[in-house]
Amino acid sequence: MTFIITLLALVMVNPFTPANNELSSRDKVEIVIESNDQMKFNMSEIRVKEGDTIVLTLKHVGKLPKAAMGHNWVLLTKDTEMGPFAQKAVQARDNEYIPADGEGTIVYTDLIGGGEETTIEFEAPAKGEYVFICSFPGHYALMNGKFIVE
Ligand code: CO
């Protein structure tokens, strides 16, 4: 999947394809969000523009291992409710707490432990307000924020 997205991104930024002029002028936005051993993200709100290519890096600046204090960054679809989603996610231990087929999500990172980081690249969804969480058991109540597409 990542490979396909990368290929699409390459096609979209190809300056030699006249039909893609509009797409190639779009910005690539880098976002770095930190998470820690206190079960917190360092951002409660992220703002981007529709159609932006987002390069998002999640850093775990703590020391605790993944099994005890794992963090991921999960962007939920607009019609996904945080609480019920998180309850489903708890049961998906074998899939790093992501429900099967990523149901209810737009995109998500790997689950990481202290000292690790992980990066994903994706296209910003349609204008609107979305919610991001960490889906590790018990974390979403403290680890959530708004992802606003303008
Ligand atoms: Co977490």
Short mmCIF file of N, CA and C and ligand atoms in Angstrom, two decimals:
data_model
loop_
_atom_site.label_atom_id
_atom_site.label_comp_id
_atom_site.label_asym_id
_atom_site.label_seq_id
_atom_site.Cartn_x
_atom_site.Cartn_y
_atom_site.Cartn_z
N MET A 1 0.84 -1.21 0.00
CA MET A 1 0.00 0.00 0.00
C MET A 1 0.86 1.25 0.00
N THR A 2 1.87 1.27 0.89
CA THR A 2 2.78 2.41 0.94
C THR A 2 3.46 2.59 -0.40
N PHE A 3 3.83 1.47 -1.01
CA PHE A 3 4.50 1.50 -2.29
C PHE A 3 3.61 2.17 -3.34
N ILE A 4 2.33 1.81 -3.33
CA ILE A 4 1.40 2.39 -4.30
C ILE A 4 1.27 3.90 -4.06
N ILE A 5 1.16 4.28 -2.80
CA ILE A 5 1.04 5.70 -2.48
C ILE A 5 2.27 6.46 -2.96
N THR A 6 3.45 5.86 -2.76
CA THR A 6 4.69 6.48 -3.20
C THR A 6 4.68 6.67 -4.71
N LEU A 7 4.22 5.64 -5.42
CA LEU A 7 4.16 5.74 -6.88
C LEU A 7 3.22 6.86 -7.30
N LEU A 8 2.07 6.93 -6.65
CA LEU A 8 1.11 7.98 -6.97
C LEU A 8 1.73 9.35 -6.73
N ALA A 9 2.44 9.47 -5.61
CA ALA A 9 3.07 10.75 -5.27
C ALA A 9 4.07 11.13 -6.35
N LEU A 10 4.84 10.15 -6.84
CA LEU A 10 5.83 10.44 -7.87
C LEU A 10 5.14 10.93 -9.14
N VAL A 11 4.05 10.29 -9.50
CA VAL A 11 3.31 10.69 -10.69
C VAL A 11 2.80 12.12 -10.51
N MET A 12 2.30 12.40 -9.32
CA MET A 12 1.67 13.70 -9.09
C MET A 12 2.66 14.85 -9.10
N VAL A 13 3.88 14.61 -8.73
CA VAL A 13 4.84 15.72 -8.69
C VAL A 13 5.68 15.78 -9.97
N ASN A 14 5.41 14.90 -10.90
CA ASN A 14 6.15 14.92 -12.16
C ASN A 14 5.86 16.21 -12.92
N PRO A 15 6.85 17.10 -13.03
CA PRO A 15 6.60 18.42 -13.65
C PRO A 15 6.45 18.33 -15.17
N PHE A 16 6.74 17.18 -15.74
CA PHE A 16 6.72 17.07 -17.20
C PHE A 16 5.37 16.58 -17.73
N THR A 17 4.44 16.40 -16.83
CA THR A 17 3.11 15.99 -17.26
C THR A 17 2.18 17.20 -17.18
N PRO A 18 1.88 17.84 -18.31
CA PRO A 18 1.08 19.08 -18.29
C PRO A 18 -0.24 18.93 -17.55
N ALA A 19 -0.88 17.76 -17.70
CA ALA A 19 -2.19 17.57 -17.08
C ALA A 19 -2.11 17.63 -15.56
N ASN A 20 -0.90 17.46 -15.03
CA ASN A 20 -0.76 17.43 -13.57
C ASN A 20 -0.25 18.74 -12.98
N ASN A 21 -0.27 19.79 -13.76
CA ASN A 21 0.26 21.07 -13.28
C ASN A 21 -0.35 21.50 -11.96
N GLU A 22 -1.65 21.37 -11.89
CA GLU A 22 -2.33 21.84 -10.69
C GLU A 22 -1.90 21.02 -9.49
N LEU A 23 -1.83 19.71 -9.69
CA LEU A 23 -1.46 18.83 -8.58
C LEU A 23 -0.02 19.06 -8.15
N SER A 24 0.86 19.30 -9.12
CA SER A 24 2.28 19.41 -8.79
C SER A 24 2.58 20.68 -8.00
N SER A 25 1.65 21.65 -8.07
CA SER A 25 1.90 22.90 -7.35
C SER A 25 1.50 22.78 -5.87
N ARG A 26 0.88 21.67 -5.54
CA ARG A 26 0.44 21.52 -4.16
C ARG A 26 1.64 21.30 -3.24
N ASP A 27 1.43 21.69 -1.98
CA ASP A 27 2.52 21.65 -1.02
C ASP A 27 2.68 20.28 -0.39
N LYS A 28 3.92 20.01 -0.01
CA LYS A 28 4.21 18.85 0.80
C LYS A 28 4.44 19.38 2.21
N VAL A 29 3.66 18.93 3.14
CA VAL A 29 3.71 19.47 4.49
C VAL A 29 4.30 18.44 5.45
N GLU A 30 5.35 18.84 6.15
CA GLU A 30 5.96 17.93 7.12
C GLU A 30 5.46 18.24 8.52
N ILE A 31 5.01 17.22 9.17
CA ILE A 31 4.52 17.37 10.54
C ILE A 31 5.26 16.37 11.43
N VAL A 32 5.78 16.87 12.55
CA VAL A 32 6.42 15.99 13.53
C VAL A 32 5.62 16.09 14.82
N ILE A 33 5.11 14.98 15.27
CA ILE A 33 4.34 14.98 16.52
C ILE A 33 5.04 14.04 17.51
N GLU A 34 5.19 14.54 18.72
CA GLU A 34 5.88 13.74 19.76
C GLU A 34 4.87 13.11 20.70
N SER A 35 5.27 11.96 21.23
CA SER A 35 4.49 11.27 22.26
C SER A 35 5.48 10.86 23.34
N ASN A 36 4.96 10.65 24.57
CA ASN A 36 5.92 10.43 25.66
C ASN A 36 5.44 9.37 26.66
N ASP A 37 6.22 9.20 27.72
CA ASP A 37 5.88 8.19 28.75
C ASP A 37 4.76 8.66 29.65
N GLN A 38 4.35 9.92 29.54
CA GLN A 38 3.24 10.45 30.33
C GLN A 38 1.92 10.31 29.56
N MET A 39 1.97 9.52 28.47
CA MET A 39 0.76 9.24 27.70
C MET A 39 0.18 10.51 27.09
N LYS A 40 1.05 11.32 26.49
CA LYS A 40 0.59 12.58 25.89
C LYS A 40 1.20 12.76 24.51
N PHE A 41 0.42 13.36 23.61
CA PHE A 41 0.96 13.94 22.38
C PHE A 41 1.36 15.37 22.71
N ASN A 42 2.28 15.95 21.95
CA ASN A 42 2.64 17.35 22.19
C ASN A 42 1.81 18.31 21.32
N MET A 43 0.80 17.80 20.64
CA MET A 43 -0.09 18.64 19.83
C MET A 43 -1.52 18.19 20.07
N SER A 44 -2.42 19.18 20.20
CA SER A 44 -3.83 18.82 20.33
C SER A 44 -4.59 19.21 19.07
N GLU A 45 -3.89 19.87 18.15
CA GLU A 45 -4.54 20.31 16.92
C GLU A 45 -3.51 20.37 15.79
N ILE A 46 -3.89 19.84 14.65
CA ILE A 46 -3.04 19.91 13.46
C ILE A 46 -3.89 20.50 12.34
N ARG A 47 -3.36 21.53 11.65
CA ARG A 47 -4.10 22.15 10.54
C ARG A 47 -3.36 21.95 9.23
N VAL A 48 -4.08 21.50 8.22
CA VAL A 48 -3.49 21.34 6.89
C VAL A 48 -4.50 21.85 5.86
N LYS A 49 -4.08 21.82 4.60
CA LYS A 49 -4.99 22.25 3.53
C LYS A 49 -5.40 21.04 2.69
N GLU A 50 -6.62 21.11 2.20
CA GLU A 50 -7.15 20.03 1.36
C GLU A 50 -6.18 19.75 0.21
N GLY A 51 -5.90 18.50 -0.03
CA GLY A 51 -5.03 18.11 -1.14
C GLY A 51 -3.56 18.14 -0.81
N ASP A 52 -3.18 18.70 0.34
CA ASP A 52 -1.77 18.67 0.74
C ASP A 52 -1.29 17.23 0.84
N THR A 53 -0.02 17.05 0.51
CA THR A 53 0.62 15.78 0.81
C THR A 53 1.25 15.92 2.19
N ILE A 54 0.82 15.11 3.11
CA ILE A 54 1.29 15.19 4.49
C ILE A 54 2.37 14.13 4.72
N VAL A 55 3.50 14.59 5.24
CA VAL A 55 4.54 13.65 5.66
C VAL A 55 4.59 13.76 7.18
N LEU A 56 4.01 12.80 7.84
CA LEU A 56 3.85 12.88 9.29
C LEU A 56 4.78 11.89 9.99
N THR A 57 5.58 12.44 10.90
CA THR A 57 6.47 11.59 11.71
C THR A 57 5.99 11.59 13.15
N LEU A 58 5.79 10.40 13.68
CA LEU A 58 5.47 10.24 15.09
C LEU A 58 6.75 9.83 15.82
N LYS A 59 7.10 10.63 16.84
CA LYS A 59 8.28 10.30 17.65
C LYS A 59 7.82 9.92 19.05
N HIS A 60 8.43 8.87 19.58
CA HIS A 60 8.18 8.49 20.98
C HIS A 60 9.42 8.92 21.75
N VAL A 61 9.30 10.01 22.50
CA VAL A 61 10.47 10.58 23.18
C VAL A 61 10.65 9.99 24.59
N GLY A 62 9.81 9.00 24.93
CA GLY A 62 9.95 8.36 26.23
C GLY A 62 10.96 7.21 26.20
N LYS A 63 10.95 6.43 27.27
CA LYS A 63 11.89 5.31 27.40
C LYS A 63 11.20 3.96 27.52
N LEU A 64 9.91 3.98 27.84
CA LEU A 64 9.21 2.72 28.08
C LEU A 64 9.01 1.93 26.79
N PRO A 65 9.05 0.59 26.92
CA PRO A 65 8.91 -0.25 25.73
C PRO A 65 7.49 -0.23 25.16
N LYS A 66 7.40 -0.68 23.92
CA LYS A 66 6.14 -0.67 23.19
C LYS A 66 5.02 -1.41 23.93
N ALA A 67 5.36 -2.54 24.56
CA ALA A 67 4.34 -3.35 25.22
C ALA A 67 3.70 -2.63 26.41
N ALA A 68 4.46 -1.72 27.03
CA ALA A 68 3.95 -1.02 28.21
C ALA A 68 3.39 0.36 27.87
N MET A 69 4.02 1.05 26.92
CA MET A 69 3.65 2.45 26.61
C MET A 69 3.74 2.66 25.10
N GLY A 70 3.06 1.79 24.35
CA GLY A 70 3.09 1.91 22.90
C GLY A 70 2.26 3.10 22.43
N HIS A 71 2.73 3.74 21.36
CA HIS A 71 1.96 4.84 20.78
C HIS A 71 1.87 4.66 19.27
N ASN A 72 0.72 5.05 18.74
CA ASN A 72 0.57 5.20 17.30
C ASN A 72 -0.21 6.48 17.05
N TRP A 73 -0.34 6.84 15.80
CA TRP A 73 -1.13 8.03 15.43
C TRP A 73 -2.14 7.55 14.42
N VAL A 74 -3.41 7.62 14.81
CA VAL A 74 -4.48 7.06 14.00
C VAL A 74 -5.47 8.17 13.65
N LEU A 75 -5.67 8.40 12.36
CA LEU A 75 -6.62 9.42 11.91
C LEU A 75 -7.93 8.73 11.57
N LEU A 76 -8.99 9.15 12.25
CA LEU A 76 -10.29 8.50 12.10
C LEU A 76 -11.11 9.16 10.98
N THR A 77 -11.93 8.36 10.34
CA THR A 77 -12.85 8.93 9.35
C THR A 77 -13.87 9.81 10.08
N LYS A 78 -14.53 10.66 9.32
CA LYS A 78 -15.44 11.63 9.94
C LYS A 78 -16.58 10.97 10.70
N ASP A 79 -17.04 9.84 10.20
CA ASP A 79 -18.20 9.20 10.84
C ASP A 79 -17.80 8.13 11.85
N THR A 80 -16.54 8.15 12.27
CA THR A 80 -16.09 7.19 13.28
C THR A 80 -16.06 7.88 14.64
N GLU A 81 -16.72 7.27 15.60
CA GLU A 81 -16.71 7.82 16.96
C GLU A 81 -15.53 7.26 17.73
N MET A 82 -14.84 8.17 18.41
CA MET A 82 -13.59 7.84 19.08
C MET A 82 -13.74 6.70 20.10
N GLY A 83 -14.71 6.79 20.99
CA GLY A 83 -14.86 5.79 22.06
C GLY A 83 -15.11 4.38 21.55
N PRO A 84 -16.15 4.21 20.74
CA PRO A 84 -16.42 2.88 20.19
C PRO A 84 -15.26 2.35 19.35
N PHE A 85 -14.61 3.25 18.60
CA PHE A 85 -13.46 2.80 17.81
C PHE A 85 -12.36 2.27 18.73
N ALA A 86 -12.08 3.02 19.79
CA ALA A 86 -11.00 2.63 20.71
C ALA A 86 -11.30 1.29 21.37
N GLN A 87 -12.57 1.05 21.66
CA GLN A 87 -12.95 -0.24 22.25
C GLN A 87 -12.69 -1.38 21.28
N LYS A 88 -12.99 -1.14 20.01
CA LYS A 88 -12.72 -2.15 18.98
C LYS A 88 -11.22 -2.37 18.84
N ALA A 89 -10.48 -1.27 18.89
CA ALA A 89 -9.04 -1.33 18.70
C ALA A 89 -8.36 -2.18 19.78
N VAL A 90 -8.88 -2.10 21.00
CA VAL A 90 -8.30 -2.87 22.11
C VAL A 90 -8.27 -4.37 21.78
N GLN A 91 -9.30 -4.80 21.05
CA GLN A 91 -9.39 -6.24 20.72
C GLN A 91 -8.45 -6.62 19.57
N ALA A 92 -7.85 -5.66 18.93
CA ALA A 92 -7.00 -5.93 17.77
C ALA A 92 -5.52 -5.95 18.16
N ARG A 93 -5.25 -6.61 19.28
CA ARG A 93 -3.88 -6.65 19.78
C ARG A 93 -2.89 -7.23 18.76
N ASP A 94 -3.35 -8.27 18.03
CA ASP A 94 -2.48 -8.92 17.06
C ASP A 94 -2.20 -8.04 15.85
N ASN A 95 -2.93 -6.95 15.71
CA ASN A 95 -2.74 -6.04 14.57
C ASN A 95 -2.35 -4.65 15.06
N GLU A 96 -1.55 -4.62 16.13
CA GLU A 96 -1.08 -3.36 16.71
C GLU A 96 -2.23 -2.41 17.04
N TYR A 97 -3.33 -2.97 17.50
CA TYR A 97 -4.50 -2.20 17.96
C TYR A 97 -5.16 -1.38 16.85
N ILE A 98 -5.09 -1.93 15.63
CA ILE A 98 -5.84 -1.36 14.51
C ILE A 98 -6.87 -2.40 14.08
N PRO A 99 -8.16 -2.05 14.12
CA PRO A 99 -9.19 -3.01 13.70
C PRO A 99 -8.93 -3.52 12.29
N ALA A 100 -9.43 -4.69 11.99
CA ALA A 100 -9.17 -5.35 10.71
C ALA A 100 -9.41 -4.42 9.53
N ASP A 101 -8.50 -4.47 8.57
CA ASP A 101 -8.58 -3.66 7.35
C ASP A 101 -8.60 -2.15 7.62
N GLY A 102 -8.18 -1.76 8.81
CA GLY A 102 -8.14 -0.33 9.11
C GLY A 102 -9.52 0.31 9.16
N GLU A 103 -10.53 -0.51 9.39
CA GLU A 103 -11.92 -0.02 9.43
C GLU A 103 -12.05 1.19 10.37
N GLY A 104 -12.64 2.27 9.87
CA GLY A 104 -12.85 3.46 10.68
C GLY A 104 -11.69 4.45 10.63
N THR A 105 -10.62 4.08 9.93
CA THR A 105 -9.45 4.95 9.87
C THR A 105 -9.24 5.49 8.46
N ILE A 106 -8.58 6.64 8.38
CA ILE A 106 -8.13 7.17 7.09
C ILE A 106 -6.70 6.71 6.86
N VAL A 107 -5.91 6.81 7.91
CA VAL A 107 -4.51 6.42 7.83
C VAL A 107 -4.00 6.22 9.26
N TYR A 108 -2.93 5.46 9.41
CA TYR A 108 -2.36 5.24 10.75
C TYR A 108 -0.90 4.85 10.64
N THR A 109 -0.17 5.12 11.72
CA THR A 109 1.25 4.77 11.75
C THR A 109 1.43 3.39 12.38
N ASP A 110 2.66 2.92 12.35
CA ASP A 110 3.03 1.75 13.14
C ASP A 110 2.92 2.10 14.61
N LEU A 111 2.88 1.08 15.43
CA LEU A 111 2.92 1.25 16.89
C LEU A 111 4.40 1.25 17.30
N ILE A 112 4.81 2.23 18.10
CA ILE A 112 6.22 2.34 18.46
C ILE A 112 6.41 2.46 19.97
N GLY A 113 7.62 2.17 20.40
CA GLY A 113 7.98 2.29 21.82
C GLY A 113 8.98 3.42 22.02
N GLY A 114 9.41 3.60 23.27
CA GLY A 114 10.32 4.68 23.62
C GLY A 114 11.56 4.73 22.73
N GLY A 115 11.91 5.94 22.29
CA GLY A 115 13.11 6.14 21.48
C GLY A 115 12.92 5.87 20.00
N GLU A 116 11.73 5.40 19.62
CA GLU A 116 11.51 5.08 18.21
C GLU A 116 10.74 6.19 17.50
N GLU A 117 10.76 6.14 16.18
CA GLU A 117 9.92 7.04 15.39
C GLU A 117 9.48 6.34 14.12
N THR A 118 8.41 6.84 13.55
CA THR A 118 7.86 6.23 12.34
C THR A 118 7.21 7.32 11.50
N THR A 119 7.28 7.17 10.18
CA THR A 119 6.77 8.20 9.27
C THR A 119 5.77 7.61 8.28
N ILE A 120 4.71 8.37 8.04
CA ILE A 120 3.75 7.99 6.99
C ILE A 120 3.54 9.18 6.07
N GLU A 121 3.12 8.88 4.85
CA GLU A 121 2.82 9.94 3.89
C GLU A 121 1.43 9.69 3.33
N PHE A 122 0.62 10.74 3.28
CA PHE A 122 -0.75 10.56 2.79
C PHE A 122 -1.29 11.89 2.28
N GLU A 123 -2.35 11.80 1.50
CA GLU A 123 -3.02 13.00 0.99
C GLU A 123 -4.04 13.46 2.03
N ALA A 124 -4.07 14.76 2.29
CA ALA A 124 -5.06 15.29 3.21
C ALA A 124 -6.45 14.98 2.66
N PRO A 125 -7.35 14.54 3.53
CA PRO A 125 -8.72 14.25 3.08
C PRO A 125 -9.50 15.54 2.81
N ALA A 126 -10.76 15.40 2.46
CA ALA A 126 -11.64 16.55 2.17
C ALA A 126 -11.72 17.50 3.36
N LYS A 127 -12.00 18.77 3.05
CA LYS A 127 -12.12 19.79 4.10
C LYS A 127 -13.02 19.31 5.22
N GLY A 128 -12.63 19.65 6.44
CA GLY A 128 -13.45 19.28 7.58
C GLY A 128 -12.60 19.03 8.80
N GLU A 129 -13.27 18.60 9.86
CA GLU A 129 -12.59 18.37 11.12
C GLU A 129 -12.60 16.88 11.44
N TYR A 130 -11.41 16.35 11.68
CA TYR A 130 -11.25 14.93 11.97
C TYR A 130 -10.63 14.79 13.35
N VAL A 131 -10.60 13.55 13.83
CA VAL A 131 -10.01 13.27 15.13
C VAL A 131 -8.85 12.31 14.96
N PHE A 132 -7.74 12.59 15.68
CA PHE A 132 -6.67 11.59 15.73
C PHE A 132 -6.50 11.10 17.16
N ILE A 133 -6.10 9.85 17.27
CA ILE A 133 -5.88 9.26 18.60
C ILE A 133 -4.67 8.33 18.57
N CYS A 134 -4.25 7.93 19.76
CA CYS A 134 -3.42 6.74 19.92
C CYS A 134 -4.38 5.63 20.32
N SER A 135 -4.30 4.49 19.61
CA SER A 135 -5.27 3.42 19.86
C SER A 135 -4.76 2.34 20.81
N PHE A 136 -3.59 2.57 21.43
CA PHE A 136 -3.09 1.64 22.45
C PHE A 136 -4.11 1.63 23.60
N PRO A 137 -4.36 0.43 24.18
CA PRO A 137 -5.40 0.34 25.21
C PRO A 137 -5.28 1.41 26.31
N GLY A 138 -6.38 2.12 26.53
CA GLY A 138 -6.44 3.09 27.61
C GLY A 138 -5.84 4.45 27.30
N HIS A 139 -5.32 4.65 26.08
CA HIS A 139 -4.61 5.90 25.79
C HIS A 139 -5.47 6.99 25.17
N TYR A 140 -6.53 6.62 24.46
CA TYR A 140 -7.21 7.62 23.62
C TYR A 140 -7.79 8.80 24.41
N ALA A 141 -8.19 8.54 25.66
CA ALA A 141 -8.81 9.63 26.44
C ALA A 141 -7.83 10.78 26.65
N LEU A 142 -6.55 10.44 26.83
CA LEU A 142 -5.53 11.49 26.99
C LEU A 142 -4.83 11.80 25.67
N MET A 143 -4.79 10.82 24.80
CA MET A 143 -4.04 11.00 23.55
C MET A 143 -5.00 11.14 22.38
N ASN A 144 -5.53 12.36 22.22
CA ASN A 144 -6.38 12.62 21.06
C ASN A 144 -6.24 14.09 20.68
N GLY A 145 -6.66 14.40 19.49
CA GLY A 145 -6.60 15.79 19.03
C GLY A 145 -7.41 15.96 17.76
N LYS A 146 -7.44 17.22 17.30
CA LYS A 146 -8.18 17.54 16.09
C LYS A 146 -7.24 17.64 14.90
N PHE A 147 -7.68 17.10 13.79
CA PHE A 147 -6.96 17.23 12.53
C PHE A 147 -7.89 18.02 11.61
N ILE A 148 -7.52 19.28 11.37
CA ILE A 148 -8.41 20.17 10.64
C ILE A 148 -7.89 20.41 9.22
N VAL A 149 -8.74 20.11 8.27
CA VAL A 149 -8.39 20.31 6.85
C VAL A 149 -9.15 21.53 6.36
N GLU A 150 -8.39 22.53 5.91
CA GLU A 150 -9.01 23.80 5.47
C GLU A 150 -9.06 23.91 3.96
CO CO B 1 -0.27 5.65 23.20
#
